[in-house]
PDB file of C-alpha atoms in Angstrom:
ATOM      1  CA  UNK A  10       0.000   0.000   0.000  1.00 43.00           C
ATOM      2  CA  UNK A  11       1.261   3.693  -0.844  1.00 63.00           C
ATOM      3  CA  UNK A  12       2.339   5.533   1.921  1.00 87.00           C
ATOM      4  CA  UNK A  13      -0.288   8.339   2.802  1.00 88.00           C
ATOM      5  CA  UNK A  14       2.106  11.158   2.645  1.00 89.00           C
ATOM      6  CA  UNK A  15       3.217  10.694  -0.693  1.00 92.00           C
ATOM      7  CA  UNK A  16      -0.665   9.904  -1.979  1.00 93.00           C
ATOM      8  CA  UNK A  17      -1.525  13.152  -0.422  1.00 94.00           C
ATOM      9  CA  UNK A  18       1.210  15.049  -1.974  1.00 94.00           C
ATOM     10  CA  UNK A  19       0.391  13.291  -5.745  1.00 94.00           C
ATOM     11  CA  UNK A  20      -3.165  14.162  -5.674  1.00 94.00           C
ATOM     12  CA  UNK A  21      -2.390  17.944  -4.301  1.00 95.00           C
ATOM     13  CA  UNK A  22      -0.260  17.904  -7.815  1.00 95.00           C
ATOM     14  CA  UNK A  23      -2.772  16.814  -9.371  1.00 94.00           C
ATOM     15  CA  UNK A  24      -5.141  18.680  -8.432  1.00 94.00           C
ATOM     16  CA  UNK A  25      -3.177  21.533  -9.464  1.00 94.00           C
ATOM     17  CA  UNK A  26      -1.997  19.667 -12.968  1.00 93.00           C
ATOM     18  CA  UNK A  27      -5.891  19.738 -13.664  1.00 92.00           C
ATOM     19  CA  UNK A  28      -6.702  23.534 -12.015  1.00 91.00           C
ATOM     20  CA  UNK A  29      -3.874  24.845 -14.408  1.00 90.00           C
ATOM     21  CA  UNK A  30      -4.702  22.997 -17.892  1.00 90.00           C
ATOM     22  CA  UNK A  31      -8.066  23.896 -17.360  1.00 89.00           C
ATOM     23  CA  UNK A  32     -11.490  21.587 -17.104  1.00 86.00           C
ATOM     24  CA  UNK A  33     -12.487  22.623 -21.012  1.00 88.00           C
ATOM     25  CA  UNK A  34      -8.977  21.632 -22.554  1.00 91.00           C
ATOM     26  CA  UNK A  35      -9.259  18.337 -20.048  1.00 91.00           C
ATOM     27  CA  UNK A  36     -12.697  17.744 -21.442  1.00 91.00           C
ATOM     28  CA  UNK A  37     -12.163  18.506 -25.185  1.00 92.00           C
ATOM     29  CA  UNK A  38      -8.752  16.533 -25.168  1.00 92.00           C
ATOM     30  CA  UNK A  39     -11.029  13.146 -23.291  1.00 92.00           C
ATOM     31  CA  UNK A  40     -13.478  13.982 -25.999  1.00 91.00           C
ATOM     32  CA  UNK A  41     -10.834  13.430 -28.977  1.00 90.00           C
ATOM     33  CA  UNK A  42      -9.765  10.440 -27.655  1.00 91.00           C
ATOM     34  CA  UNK A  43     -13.126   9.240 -26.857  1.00 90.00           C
ATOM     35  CA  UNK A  44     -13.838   9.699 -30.757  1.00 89.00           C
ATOM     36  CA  UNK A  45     -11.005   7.719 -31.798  1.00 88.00           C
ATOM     37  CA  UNK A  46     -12.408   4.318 -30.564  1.00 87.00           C
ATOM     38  CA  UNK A  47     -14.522   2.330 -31.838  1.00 87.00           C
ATOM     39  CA  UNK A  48     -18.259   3.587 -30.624  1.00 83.00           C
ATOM     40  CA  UNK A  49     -21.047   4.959 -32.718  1.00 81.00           C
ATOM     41  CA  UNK A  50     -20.460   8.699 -31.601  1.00 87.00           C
ATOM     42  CA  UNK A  51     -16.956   8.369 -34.155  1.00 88.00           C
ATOM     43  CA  UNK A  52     -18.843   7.401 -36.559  1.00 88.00           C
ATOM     44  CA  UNK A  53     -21.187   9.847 -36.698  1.00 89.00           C
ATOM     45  CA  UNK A  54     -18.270  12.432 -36.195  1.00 90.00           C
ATOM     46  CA  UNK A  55     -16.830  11.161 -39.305  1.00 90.00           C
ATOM     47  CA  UNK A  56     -19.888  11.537 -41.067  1.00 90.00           C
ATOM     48  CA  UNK A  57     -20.017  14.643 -40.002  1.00 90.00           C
ATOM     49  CA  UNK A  58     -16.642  15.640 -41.126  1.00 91.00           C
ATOM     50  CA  UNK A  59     -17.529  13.908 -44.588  1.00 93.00           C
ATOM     51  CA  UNK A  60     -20.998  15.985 -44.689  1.00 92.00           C
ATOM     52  CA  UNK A  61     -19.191  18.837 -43.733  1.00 93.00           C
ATOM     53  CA  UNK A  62     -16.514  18.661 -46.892  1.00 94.00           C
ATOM     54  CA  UNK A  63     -19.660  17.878 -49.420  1.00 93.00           C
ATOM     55  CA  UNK A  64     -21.759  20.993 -48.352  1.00 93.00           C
ATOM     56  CA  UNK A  65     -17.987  23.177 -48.830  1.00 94.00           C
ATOM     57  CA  UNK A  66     -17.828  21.349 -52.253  1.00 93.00           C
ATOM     58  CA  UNK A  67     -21.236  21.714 -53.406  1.00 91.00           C
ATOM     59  CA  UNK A  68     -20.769  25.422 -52.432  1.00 91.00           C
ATOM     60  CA  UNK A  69     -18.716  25.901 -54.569  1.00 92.00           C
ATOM     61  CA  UNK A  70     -19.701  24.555 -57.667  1.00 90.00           C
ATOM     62  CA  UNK A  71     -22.767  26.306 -57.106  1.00 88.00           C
ATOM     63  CA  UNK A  72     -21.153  29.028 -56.569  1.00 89.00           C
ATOM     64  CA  UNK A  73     -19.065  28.714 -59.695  1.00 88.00           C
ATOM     65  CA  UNK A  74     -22.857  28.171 -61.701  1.00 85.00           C
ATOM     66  CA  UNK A  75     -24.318  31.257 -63.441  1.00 82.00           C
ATOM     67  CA  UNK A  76     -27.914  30.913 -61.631  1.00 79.00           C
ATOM     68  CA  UNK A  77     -28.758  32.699 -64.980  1.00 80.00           C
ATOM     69  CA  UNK A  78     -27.021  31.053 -67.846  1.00 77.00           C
ATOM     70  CA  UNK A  79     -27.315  27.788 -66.525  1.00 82.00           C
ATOM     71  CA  UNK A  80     -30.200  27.821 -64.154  1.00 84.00           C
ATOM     72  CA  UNK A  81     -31.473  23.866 -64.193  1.00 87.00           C
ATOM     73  CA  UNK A  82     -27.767  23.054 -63.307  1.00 87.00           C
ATOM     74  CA  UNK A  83     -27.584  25.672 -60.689  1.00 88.00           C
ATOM     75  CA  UNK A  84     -31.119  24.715 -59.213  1.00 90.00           C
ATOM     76  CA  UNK A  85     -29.943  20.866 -59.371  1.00 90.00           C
ATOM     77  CA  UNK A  86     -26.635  21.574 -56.932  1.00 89.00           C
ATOM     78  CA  UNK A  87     -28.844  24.243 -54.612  1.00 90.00           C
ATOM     79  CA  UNK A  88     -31.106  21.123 -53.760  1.00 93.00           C
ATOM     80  CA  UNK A  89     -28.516  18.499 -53.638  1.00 93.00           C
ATOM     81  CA  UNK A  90     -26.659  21.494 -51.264  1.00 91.00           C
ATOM     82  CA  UNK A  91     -29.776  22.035 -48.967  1.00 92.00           C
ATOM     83  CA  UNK A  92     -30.020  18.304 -48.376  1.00 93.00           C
ATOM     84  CA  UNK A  93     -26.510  17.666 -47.632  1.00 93.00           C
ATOM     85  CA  UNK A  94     -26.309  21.213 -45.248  1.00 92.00           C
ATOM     86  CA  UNK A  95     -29.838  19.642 -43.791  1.00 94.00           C
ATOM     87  CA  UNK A  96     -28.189  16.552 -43.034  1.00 93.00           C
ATOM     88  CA  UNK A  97     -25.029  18.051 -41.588  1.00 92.00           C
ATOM     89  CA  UNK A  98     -27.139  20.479 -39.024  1.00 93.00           C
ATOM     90  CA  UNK A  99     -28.939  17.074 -37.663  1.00 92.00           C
ATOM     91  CA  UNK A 100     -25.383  15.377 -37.201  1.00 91.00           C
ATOM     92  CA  UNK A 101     -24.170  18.423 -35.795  1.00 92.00           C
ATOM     93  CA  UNK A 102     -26.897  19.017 -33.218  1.00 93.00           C
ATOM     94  CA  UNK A 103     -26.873  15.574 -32.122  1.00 91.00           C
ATOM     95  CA  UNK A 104     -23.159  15.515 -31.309  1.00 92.00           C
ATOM     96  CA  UNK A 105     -23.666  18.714 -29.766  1.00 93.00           C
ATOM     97  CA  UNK A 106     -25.797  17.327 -27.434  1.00 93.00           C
ATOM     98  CA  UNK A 107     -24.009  14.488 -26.608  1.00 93.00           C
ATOM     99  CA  UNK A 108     -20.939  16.533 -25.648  1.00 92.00           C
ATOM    100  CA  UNK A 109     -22.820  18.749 -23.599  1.00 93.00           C
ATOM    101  CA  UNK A 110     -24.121  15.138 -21.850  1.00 94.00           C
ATOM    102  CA  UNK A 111     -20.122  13.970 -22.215  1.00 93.00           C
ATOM    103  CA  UNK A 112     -18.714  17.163 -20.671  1.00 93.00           C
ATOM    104  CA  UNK A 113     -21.273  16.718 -17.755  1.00 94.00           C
ATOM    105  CA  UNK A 114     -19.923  13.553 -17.015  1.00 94.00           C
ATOM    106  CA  UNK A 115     -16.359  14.559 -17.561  1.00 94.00           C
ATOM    107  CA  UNK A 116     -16.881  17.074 -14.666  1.00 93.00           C
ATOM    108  CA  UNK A 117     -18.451  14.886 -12.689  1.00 95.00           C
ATOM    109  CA  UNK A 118     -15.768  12.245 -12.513  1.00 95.00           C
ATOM    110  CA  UNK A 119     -12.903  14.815 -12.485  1.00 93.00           C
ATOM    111  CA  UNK A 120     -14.159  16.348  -9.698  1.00 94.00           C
ATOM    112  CA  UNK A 121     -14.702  12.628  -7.692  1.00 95.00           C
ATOM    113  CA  UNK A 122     -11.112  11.599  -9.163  1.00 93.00           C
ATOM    114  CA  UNK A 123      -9.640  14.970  -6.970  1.00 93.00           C
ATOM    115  CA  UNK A 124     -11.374  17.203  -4.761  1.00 93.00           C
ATOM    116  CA  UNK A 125     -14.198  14.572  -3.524  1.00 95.00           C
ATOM    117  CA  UNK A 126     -11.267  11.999  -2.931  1.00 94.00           C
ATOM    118  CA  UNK A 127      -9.390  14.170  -1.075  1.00 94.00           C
ATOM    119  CA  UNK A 128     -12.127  15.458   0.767  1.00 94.00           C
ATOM    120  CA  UNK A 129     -12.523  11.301   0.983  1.00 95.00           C
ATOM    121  CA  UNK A 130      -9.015  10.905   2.092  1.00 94.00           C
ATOM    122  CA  UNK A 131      -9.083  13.662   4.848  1.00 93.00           C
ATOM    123  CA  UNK A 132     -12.222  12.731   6.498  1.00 93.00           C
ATOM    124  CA  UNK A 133     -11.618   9.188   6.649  1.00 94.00           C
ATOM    125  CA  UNK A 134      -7.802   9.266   7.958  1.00 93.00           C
ATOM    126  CA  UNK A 135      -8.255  12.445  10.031  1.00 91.00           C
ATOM    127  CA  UNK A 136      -7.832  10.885  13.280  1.00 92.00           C
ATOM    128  CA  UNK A 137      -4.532   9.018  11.533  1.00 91.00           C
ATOM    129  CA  UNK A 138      -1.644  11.094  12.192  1.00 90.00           C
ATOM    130  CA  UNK A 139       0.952  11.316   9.131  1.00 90.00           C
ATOM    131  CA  UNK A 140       3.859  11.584  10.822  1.00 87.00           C
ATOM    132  CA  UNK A 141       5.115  12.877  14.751  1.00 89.00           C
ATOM    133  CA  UNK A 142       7.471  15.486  15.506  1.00 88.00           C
ATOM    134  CA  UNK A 143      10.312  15.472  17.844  1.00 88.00           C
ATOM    135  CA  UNK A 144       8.755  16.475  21.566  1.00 85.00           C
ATOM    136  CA  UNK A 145       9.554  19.422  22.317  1.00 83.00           C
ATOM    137  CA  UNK A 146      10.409  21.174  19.340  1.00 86.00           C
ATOM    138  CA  UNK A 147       7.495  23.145  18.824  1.00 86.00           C
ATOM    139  CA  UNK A 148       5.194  24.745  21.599  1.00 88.00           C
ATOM    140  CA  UNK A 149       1.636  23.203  22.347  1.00 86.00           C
ATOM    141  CA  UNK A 150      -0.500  25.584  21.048  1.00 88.00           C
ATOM    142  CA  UNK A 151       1.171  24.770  17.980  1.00 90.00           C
ATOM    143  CA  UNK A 152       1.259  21.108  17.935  1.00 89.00           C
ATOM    144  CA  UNK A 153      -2.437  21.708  18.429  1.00 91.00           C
ATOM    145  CA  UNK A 154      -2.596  24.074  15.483  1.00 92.00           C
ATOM    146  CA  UNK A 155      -0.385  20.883  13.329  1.00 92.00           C
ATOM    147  CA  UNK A 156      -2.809  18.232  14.791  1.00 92.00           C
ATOM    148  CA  UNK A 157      -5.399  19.829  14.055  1.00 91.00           C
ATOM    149  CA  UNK A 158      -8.766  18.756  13.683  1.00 89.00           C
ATOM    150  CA  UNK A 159      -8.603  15.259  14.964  1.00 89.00           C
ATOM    151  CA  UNK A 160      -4.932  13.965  14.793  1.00 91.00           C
ATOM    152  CA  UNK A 161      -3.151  13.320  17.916  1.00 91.00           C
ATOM    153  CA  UNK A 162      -1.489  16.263  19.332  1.00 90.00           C
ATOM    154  CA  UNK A 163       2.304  16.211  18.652  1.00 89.00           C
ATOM    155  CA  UNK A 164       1.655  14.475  14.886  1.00 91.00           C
ATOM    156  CA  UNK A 165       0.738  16.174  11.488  1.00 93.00           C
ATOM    157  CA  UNK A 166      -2.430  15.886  10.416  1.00 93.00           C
ATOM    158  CA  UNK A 167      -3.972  15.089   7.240  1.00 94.00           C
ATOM    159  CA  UNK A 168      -5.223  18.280   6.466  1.00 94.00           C
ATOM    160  CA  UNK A 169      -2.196  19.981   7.474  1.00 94.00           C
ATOM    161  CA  UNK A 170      -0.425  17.904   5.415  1.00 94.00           C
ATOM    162  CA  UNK A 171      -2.321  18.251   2.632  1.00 94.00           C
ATOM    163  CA  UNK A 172      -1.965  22.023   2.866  1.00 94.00           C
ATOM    164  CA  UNK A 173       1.514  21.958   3.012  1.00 94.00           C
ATOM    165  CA  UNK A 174       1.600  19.382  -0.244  1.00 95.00           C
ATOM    166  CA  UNK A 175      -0.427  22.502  -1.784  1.00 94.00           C
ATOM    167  CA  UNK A 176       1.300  25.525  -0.798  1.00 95.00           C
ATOM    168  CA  UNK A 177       4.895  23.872  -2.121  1.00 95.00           C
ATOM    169  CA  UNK A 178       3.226  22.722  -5.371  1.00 95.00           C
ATOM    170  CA  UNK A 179       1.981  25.967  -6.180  1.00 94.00           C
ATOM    171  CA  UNK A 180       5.487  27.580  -5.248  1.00 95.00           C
ATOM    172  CA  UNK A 181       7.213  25.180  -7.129  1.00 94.00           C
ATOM    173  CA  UNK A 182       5.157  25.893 -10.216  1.00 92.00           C
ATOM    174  CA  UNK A 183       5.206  29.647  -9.767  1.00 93.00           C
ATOM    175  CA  UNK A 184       9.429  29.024  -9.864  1.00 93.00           C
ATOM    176  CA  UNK A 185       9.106  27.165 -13.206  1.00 92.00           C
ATOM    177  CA  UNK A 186       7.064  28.916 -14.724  1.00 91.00           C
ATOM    178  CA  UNK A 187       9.425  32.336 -13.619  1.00 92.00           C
ATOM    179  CA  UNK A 188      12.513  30.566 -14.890  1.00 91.00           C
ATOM    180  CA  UNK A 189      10.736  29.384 -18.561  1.00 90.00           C
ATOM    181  CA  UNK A 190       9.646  33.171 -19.006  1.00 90.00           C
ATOM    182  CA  UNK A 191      13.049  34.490 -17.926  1.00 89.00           C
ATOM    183  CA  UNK A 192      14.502  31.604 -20.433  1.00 85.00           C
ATOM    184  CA  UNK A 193      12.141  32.937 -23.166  1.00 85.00           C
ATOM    185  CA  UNK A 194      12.835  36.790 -22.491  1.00 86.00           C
ATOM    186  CA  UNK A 195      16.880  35.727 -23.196  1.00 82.00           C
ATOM    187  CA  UNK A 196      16.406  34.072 -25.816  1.00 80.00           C
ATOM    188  CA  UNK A 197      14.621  36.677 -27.355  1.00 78.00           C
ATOM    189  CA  UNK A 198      16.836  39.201 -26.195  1.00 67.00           C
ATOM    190  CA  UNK A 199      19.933  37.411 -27.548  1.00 62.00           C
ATOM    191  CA  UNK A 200      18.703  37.136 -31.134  1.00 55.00           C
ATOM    192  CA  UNK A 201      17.886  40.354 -31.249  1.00 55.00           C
ATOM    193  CA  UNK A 202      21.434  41.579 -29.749  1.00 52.00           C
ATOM    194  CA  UNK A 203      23.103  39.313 -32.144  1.00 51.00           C
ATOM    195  CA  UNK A 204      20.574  40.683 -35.316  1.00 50.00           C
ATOM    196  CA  UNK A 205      21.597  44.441 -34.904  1.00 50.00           C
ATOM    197  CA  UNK A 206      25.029  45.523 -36.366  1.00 51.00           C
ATOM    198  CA  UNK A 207      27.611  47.731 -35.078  1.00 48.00           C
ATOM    199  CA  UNK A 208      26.705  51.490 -36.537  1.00 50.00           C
ATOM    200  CA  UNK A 209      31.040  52.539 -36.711  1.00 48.00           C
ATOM    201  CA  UNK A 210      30.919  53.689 -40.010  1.00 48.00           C
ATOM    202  CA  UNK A 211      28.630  57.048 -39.338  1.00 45.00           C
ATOM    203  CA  UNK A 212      31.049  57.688 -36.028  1.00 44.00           C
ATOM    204  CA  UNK A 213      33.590  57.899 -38.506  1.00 46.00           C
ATOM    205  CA  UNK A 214      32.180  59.845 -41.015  1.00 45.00           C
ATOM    206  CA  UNK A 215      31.680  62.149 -38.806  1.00 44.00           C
ATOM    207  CA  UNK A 216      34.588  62.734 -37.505  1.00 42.00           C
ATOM    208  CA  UNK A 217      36.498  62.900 -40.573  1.00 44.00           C
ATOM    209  CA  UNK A 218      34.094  65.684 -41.463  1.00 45.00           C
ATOM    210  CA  UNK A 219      34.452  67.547 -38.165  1.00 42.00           C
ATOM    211  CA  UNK A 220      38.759  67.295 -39.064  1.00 43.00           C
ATOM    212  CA  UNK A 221      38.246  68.873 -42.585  1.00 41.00           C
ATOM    213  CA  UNK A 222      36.347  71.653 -41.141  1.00 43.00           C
ATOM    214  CA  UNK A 223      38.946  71.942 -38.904  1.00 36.00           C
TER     215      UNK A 223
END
């Protein structure tokens, strides 16, 4: 079995993995892959896709039809194009609705796979202390504060813990995230250093002209 400290500190990250990406790219990227197996919703997204291409083609060509010159062509591709476009808008609504049913779920289970399991986690273990500190080091009122609500007093508890796990994840982020934009900024800042040439030649121009005034 895991140890509870380090299952604490993995769902803190995350937690924060999912809180940073965001819960629309999380659901549109499950939503991809959900099309790529072998159910009846990728099949109608390919049909859809396929629809989609026929009404952009038939557009076209109708487009490229004198309604005038050559009317019973044009009025053959305008109905073959409003049956294709009809057909499209029902695929289209009905996939529409199942996202909005597929995103539902999506947030459902993301939210039971991290904040209701660790809301799980700390109410279940909260009288389980994760681990004890030396006696002594710390005054009582704050081993009661680190105990706190349930844990013994003189131990970390589970929620304490599990605030910790979340302040140094979010630190740690913040630092990586400072460093890549520093990294960027130099990078940017060194091609352009290296892009611009030295400007000697008007320096001394000028100064030849200022000696044959002289």
């Amino acid at each position: 079995m895991p140890s509870l400290l380090l299952v604490v500190f993995l769902l803190q990250l995350v937690i924060h993995l999912v809180n940073t990406v965001g819960a629309g790219a999380i659901s549109n990227l499950l939503w991809i892959l959900y099309n790529k197996l072998p159910t009846s919703t990728s099949a109608n997204v390919e049909a859809q896709t396929t629809l989609r291409r026929e009404v952009v083609r038939l557009k076209r060509e109708m487009n490229a039809t004198s309604s005038q010159d050559e009317f019973a062509k044009w009025a053959k591709i305008r109905r073959q194009h409003d049956k294709v476009l009809a057909e499209y808008d029902g695929k289209t609504q009905a996939l529409q609705s199942f996202k909005t049913s597929f995103d539902s779920a999506v947030g459902v289970l993301r939210w039971l796979g991290t904040n209701g399991l660790r809301m799980f986690i700390q109410f279940w273990f909260a009288k389980q202390p994760i681990f004890w500190l030396p006696r002594g080091w710390v005054p009582g009122y704050v081993e009661w504060i680190l105990a706190f609500p349930r844990a013994p007093t003189g131990s970390i508890s589970i929620q304490v813990w599990g605030i910790a796990c979340a302040s140094v994840v979010q630190i740690a982020s913040m630092a990586v995230m400072a460093a890549w934009r520093l990294g960027a900024q130099e990078k940017v800042g060194g091609g352009k250093g290296r892009g611009e040439p030295m400007k000697m030649g008007a320096v001394g121009g000028s100064a030849r002209g200022e000696k044959k005034e002289l």
